[in-house]
Short mmCIF file of C-alpha atoms in Angstrom, two decimals:
data_model
loop_
_atom_site.label_atom_id
_atom_site.label_comp_id
_atom_site.label_asym_id
_atom_site.label_seq_id
_atom_site.Cartn_x
_atom_site.Cartn_y
_atom_site.Cartn_z
CA UNK A 11 -74.62 -311.50 -204.64
CA UNK A 12 -72.11 -310.71 -207.56
CA UNK A 13 -72.51 -312.60 -210.90
CA UNK A 14 -69.47 -314.71 -210.73
CA UNK A 15 -67.99 -316.45 -213.56
CA UNK A 16 -65.49 -318.30 -212.66
CA UNK A 17 -65.05 -320.78 -209.28
CA UNK A 18 -61.67 -321.66 -207.76
CA UNK A 19 -61.83 -324.18 -204.90
CA UNK A 20 -59.17 -324.01 -203.22
CA UNK A 21 -59.93 -325.34 -199.88
CA UNK A 22 -58.26 -327.34 -197.61
CA UNK A 23 -54.65 -326.16 -198.94
CA UNK A 24 -52.05 -324.34 -197.47
CA UNK A 25 -50.45 -320.50 -198.53
CA UNK A 26 -49.15 -319.91 -201.13
CA UNK A 27 -51.38 -322.63 -202.45
CA UNK A 28 -55.35 -320.50 -202.82
CA UNK A 29 -53.04 -317.68 -204.14
CA UNK A 30 -51.81 -320.04 -206.61
CA UNK A 31 -54.59 -321.26 -207.85
CA UNK A 32 -56.27 -318.08 -208.19
CA UNK A 33 -53.20 -316.57 -210.28
CA UNK A 34 -53.55 -319.19 -212.84
CA UNK A 35 -57.82 -318.85 -213.12
CA UNK A 36 -57.21 -315.28 -213.37
CA UNK A 37 -54.64 -315.58 -216.11
CA UNK A 38 -57.70 -317.32 -217.99
CA UNK A 39 -59.90 -314.88 -217.07
CA UNK A 40 -60.81 -311.92 -219.33
CA UNK A 41 -61.40 -308.39 -218.12
CA UNK A 42 -64.19 -307.63 -215.77
CA UNK A 43 -64.78 -310.73 -215.53
CA UNK A 44 -65.13 -312.06 -211.69
CA UNK A 45 -63.77 -315.20 -209.49
CA UNK A 46 -65.05 -316.79 -206.41
CA UNK A 47 -62.62 -318.24 -204.62
CA UNK A 48 -63.12 -320.77 -201.69
CA UNK A 49 -60.37 -321.42 -199.30
CA UNK A 50 -60.08 -322.16 -195.82
CA UNK A 51 -56.40 -321.26 -195.29
CA UNK A 52 -56.96 -318.29 -192.62
CA UNK A 53 -53.96 -315.91 -194.57
CA UNK A 54 -57.08 -316.12 -197.58
CA UNK A 55 -59.17 -313.27 -197.17
CA UNK A 56 -55.71 -311.16 -196.60
CA UNK A 57 -53.18 -312.64 -199.20
CA UNK A 58 -55.35 -312.07 -201.93
CA UNK A 59 -56.09 -308.75 -200.84
CA UNK A 60 -52.89 -308.12 -201.48
CA UNK A 61 -52.42 -309.96 -204.20
CA UNK A 62 -54.92 -308.28 -206.08
CA UNK A 63 -54.01 -305.18 -205.10
CA UNK A 64 -50.42 -305.15 -206.39
CA UNK A 65 -51.37 -306.40 -209.88
CA UNK A 66 -54.12 -303.86 -210.45
CA UNK A 67 -57.36 -306.33 -209.62
CA UNK A 68 -60.01 -305.65 -207.13
CA UNK A 69 -60.33 -307.11 -204.10
CA UNK A 70 -64.68 -306.79 -203.82
CA UNK A 71 -65.19 -308.88 -200.56
CA UNK A 72 -64.80 -311.79 -198.79
CA UNK A 73 -67.65 -314.04 -196.47
CA UNK A 74 -66.46 -316.03 -194.38
CA UNK A 75 -69.31 -319.06 -194.22
CA UNK A 76 -68.50 -321.91 -191.25
CA UNK A 77 -64.27 -322.24 -192.51
CA UNK A 78 -64.46 -321.40 -195.67
CA UNK A 79 -63.70 -317.66 -196.92
CA UNK A 80 -65.71 -316.93 -199.83
CA UNK A 81 -63.50 -314.53 -201.68
CA UNK A 82 -64.70 -312.47 -204.53
CA UNK A 83 -62.14 -311.09 -206.80
CA UNK A 84 -62.53 -308.71 -210.41
CA UNK A 85 -59.96 -308.97 -213.09
CA UNK A 86 -59.44 -305.99 -213.92
CA UNK A 87 -56.44 -306.12 -217.20
CA UNK A 88 -54.70 -309.81 -218.41
CA UNK B 19 -41.30 -303.08 -209.19
CA UNK B 20 -40.26 -304.75 -205.58
CA UNK B 21 -37.54 -306.63 -205.99
CA UNK B 22 -37.06 -310.09 -203.72
CA UNK B 23 -33.85 -312.47 -203.59
CA UNK B 24 -33.54 -315.18 -201.85
CA UNK B 25 -30.28 -317.10 -201.03
CA UNK B 26 -31.42 -320.96 -201.02
CA UNK B 27 -28.53 -322.55 -198.77
CA UNK B 28 -30.14 -325.65 -197.92
CA UNK B 29 -32.21 -328.67 -199.89
CA UNK B 30 -33.75 -329.82 -196.38
CA UNK B 31 -37.63 -328.66 -196.55
CA UNK B 32 -37.89 -326.33 -193.93
CA UNK B 33 -35.80 -324.40 -195.55
CA UNK B 34 -36.22 -324.80 -198.94
CA UNK B 35 -40.44 -324.80 -199.37
CA UNK B 36 -40.56 -321.03 -197.06
CA UNK B 37 -38.22 -319.88 -200.33
CA UNK B 38 -40.49 -321.37 -202.96
CA UNK B 39 -43.36 -320.00 -200.78
CA UNK B 40 -42.19 -316.62 -200.69
CA UNK B 41 -40.91 -316.70 -203.95
CA UNK B 42 -43.64 -317.58 -205.68
CA UNK B 43 -46.29 -315.76 -203.83
CA UNK B 44 -43.57 -312.38 -204.95
CA UNK B 45 -43.67 -313.50 -208.38
CA UNK B 46 -47.18 -313.90 -209.01
CA UNK B 47 -48.07 -310.26 -206.93
CA UNK B 48 -45.67 -309.18 -210.32
CA UNK B 49 -42.48 -308.76 -207.54
CA UNK B 50 -38.89 -309.41 -209.24
CA UNK B 51 -37.79 -312.30 -208.12
CA UNK B 52 -34.24 -314.49 -207.83
CA UNK B 53 -33.38 -317.38 -206.00
CA UNK B 54 -29.67 -318.07 -205.78
CA UNK B 55 -29.06 -321.86 -204.66
CA UNK B 56 -25.78 -322.22 -203.30
CA UNK B 57 -24.52 -324.96 -201.23
CA UNK B 58 -26.49 -327.74 -200.12
CA UNK B 59 -29.20 -325.34 -201.26
CA UNK B 60 -27.50 -326.54 -204.91
CA UNK B 61 -28.71 -330.18 -204.54
CA UNK B 62 -32.39 -329.44 -205.23
CA UNK B 63 -31.54 -328.53 -208.36
CA UNK B 64 -29.53 -331.41 -209.63
CA UNK B 65 -31.58 -333.36 -211.79
CA UNK B 66 -32.67 -336.54 -210.35
CA UNK B 67 -32.56 -335.79 -207.09
CA UNK B 68 -35.82 -334.61 -204.86
CA UNK B 69 -35.63 -333.16 -201.73
CA UNK B 70 -37.45 -335.29 -199.31
CA UNK B 71 -36.40 -334.74 -195.52
CA UNK B 72 -36.50 -332.32 -193.26
CA UNK B 73 -33.37 -331.30 -190.94
CA UNK B 74 -32.80 -333.40 -188.33
CA UNK B 75 -34.18 -331.23 -185.42
CA UNK B 76 -37.40 -331.37 -187.03
CA UNK B 77 -37.22 -334.97 -188.52
CA UNK B 78 -40.45 -335.82 -186.12
CA UNK B 79 -42.34 -333.95 -188.41
CA UNK B 80 -41.14 -335.72 -191.81
CA UNK B 81 -44.13 -337.23 -192.16
CA UNK B 82 -46.87 -334.80 -191.52
CA UNK B 83 -44.91 -332.58 -193.58
CA UNK B 84 -45.25 -335.21 -196.68
CA UNK B 85 -48.46 -336.06 -196.52
CA UNK B 86 -49.47 -332.14 -197.02
CA UNK B 87 -47.25 -332.69 -200.02
CA UNK B 88 -48.63 -336.19 -201.58
CA UNK B 89 -52.79 -334.88 -200.38
CA UNK B 90 -52.09 -331.47 -202.48
CA UNK B 91 -52.60 -329.51 -199.69
CA UNK B 92 -49.43 -327.64 -200.07
CA UNK B 93 -47.96 -327.60 -203.45
CA UNK B 94 -44.79 -329.23 -204.46
CA UNK B 95 -41.25 -326.90 -204.41
CA UNK B 96 -40.74 -328.00 -208.49
CA UNK B 97 -44.18 -327.24 -208.87
CA UNK B 98 -44.28 -323.95 -207.30
CA UNK B 99 -41.01 -322.29 -208.75
CA UNK B 100 -42.21 -323.44 -212.44
CA UNK B 101 -45.72 -321.81 -212.10
CA UNK B 102 -44.00 -318.84 -210.33
CA UNK B 103 -41.86 -318.72 -213.83
CA UNK B 104 -44.69 -318.64 -216.45
CA UNK B 105 -44.92 -315.15 -215.11
CA UNK B 106 -40.94 -314.29 -215.94
CA UNK B 107 -40.83 -312.85 -213.31
CA UNK B 108 -38.89 -315.35 -211.28
CA UNK B 109 -35.62 -316.43 -211.75
CA UNK B 110 -33.21 -318.60 -210.78
CA UNK B 111 -28.88 -319.07 -210.29
CA UNK B 112 -27.02 -321.98 -209.84
CA UNK B 113 -24.36 -320.90 -207.37
CA UNK B 114 -20.92 -321.95 -209.32
CA UNK B 115 -18.71 -322.31 -206.75
CA UNK B 116 -20.80 -325.51 -205.06
CA UNK B 117 -20.90 -326.31 -208.66
CA UNK B 118 -17.12 -326.25 -208.62
CA UNK B 119 -17.49 -328.52 -204.57
CA UNK B 120 -19.51 -331.00 -205.24
CA UNK B 121 -19.02 -331.22 -208.96
CA UNK B 122 -21.96 -330.72 -210.69
CA UNK B 123 -21.83 -329.66 -214.10
CA UNK B 124 -24.24 -326.97 -216.36
CA UNK B 125 -25.87 -329.90 -217.65
CA UNK B 126 -26.89 -332.42 -214.23
CA UNK B 127 -29.05 -329.40 -213.51
CA UNK B 128 -32.78 -329.33 -214.03
CA UNK B 129 -34.32 -327.98 -217.15
CA UNK B 130 -36.09 -324.62 -214.95
CA UNK B 131 -32.77 -323.26 -213.73
CA UNK B 132 -32.15 -319.89 -215.52
CA UNK B 133 -28.49 -319.45 -214.98
CA UNK B 134 -25.13 -319.58 -213.29
CA UNK B 135 -24.07 -317.07 -211.43
CA UNK B 136 -20.49 -316.27 -208.32
CA UNK B 137 -20.90 -314.61 -205.24
CA UNK B 138 -20.62 -311.14 -206.84
CA UNK B 139 -23.48 -311.25 -209.72
CA UNK B 140 -25.58 -311.95 -206.82
CA UNK B 141 -24.15 -309.59 -204.55
CA UNK B 142 -24.45 -307.01 -208.21
CA UNK B 143 -27.77 -308.15 -208.70
CA UNK B 144 -29.53 -308.74 -205.52
CA UNK B 145 -27.79 -305.14 -203.95
CA UNK B 146 -31.18 -303.16 -205.86
CA UNK B 147 -33.37 -305.77 -204.00
CA UNK B 148 -35.80 -304.40 -201.44
CA UNK B 149 -35.84 -307.92 -199.40
CA UNK B 150 -32.73 -309.85 -199.40
CA UNK B 151 -33.54 -312.91 -197.61
CA UNK B 152 -30.68 -316.17 -196.56
CA UNK B 153 -32.93 -319.32 -196.29
#
């Protein structure tokens, strides 16, 4: 669906684990790149959406595949 | 930008973790964050000391908690802080009253401590915060 540049696996990590892993990946990403975050924490989709909005990245979508959320974020600035 | 100030008054994991989780999330969101470690919270900042226990009320959960940390599903509190500090948005203050009371010197504190503060300094700094918490 999206051309994923970086995949981050944060499955079975509780809040704020997924956010911290995503944050680390976002620091290394270039503007325009898309990160796919895998998480099982039920708070992760909303947390990532709030994080992206407050930091200025673009929250693209979330796909729920069984217990795993596939969350897509587009990096805007650095 | 929003600002969060937290007074960390206990090094027991059931108090320390909520403080550090909120602080590190806020820092990654670009918020300014200040943590004031006071009274028995200050023990967490002492070199050579690793907080490892929940409060007595919750002691039966100690094993579950330790397992989550050792498996990595819950990051270690100090690693979360150090990572959050890379944002340059999070500052850690040690309460000088407690340092005097517990005989903890400046050189006894872990390297990630930014500064020392008395109550008036912290009150003055936190009055401009959007959120102030005591944990």
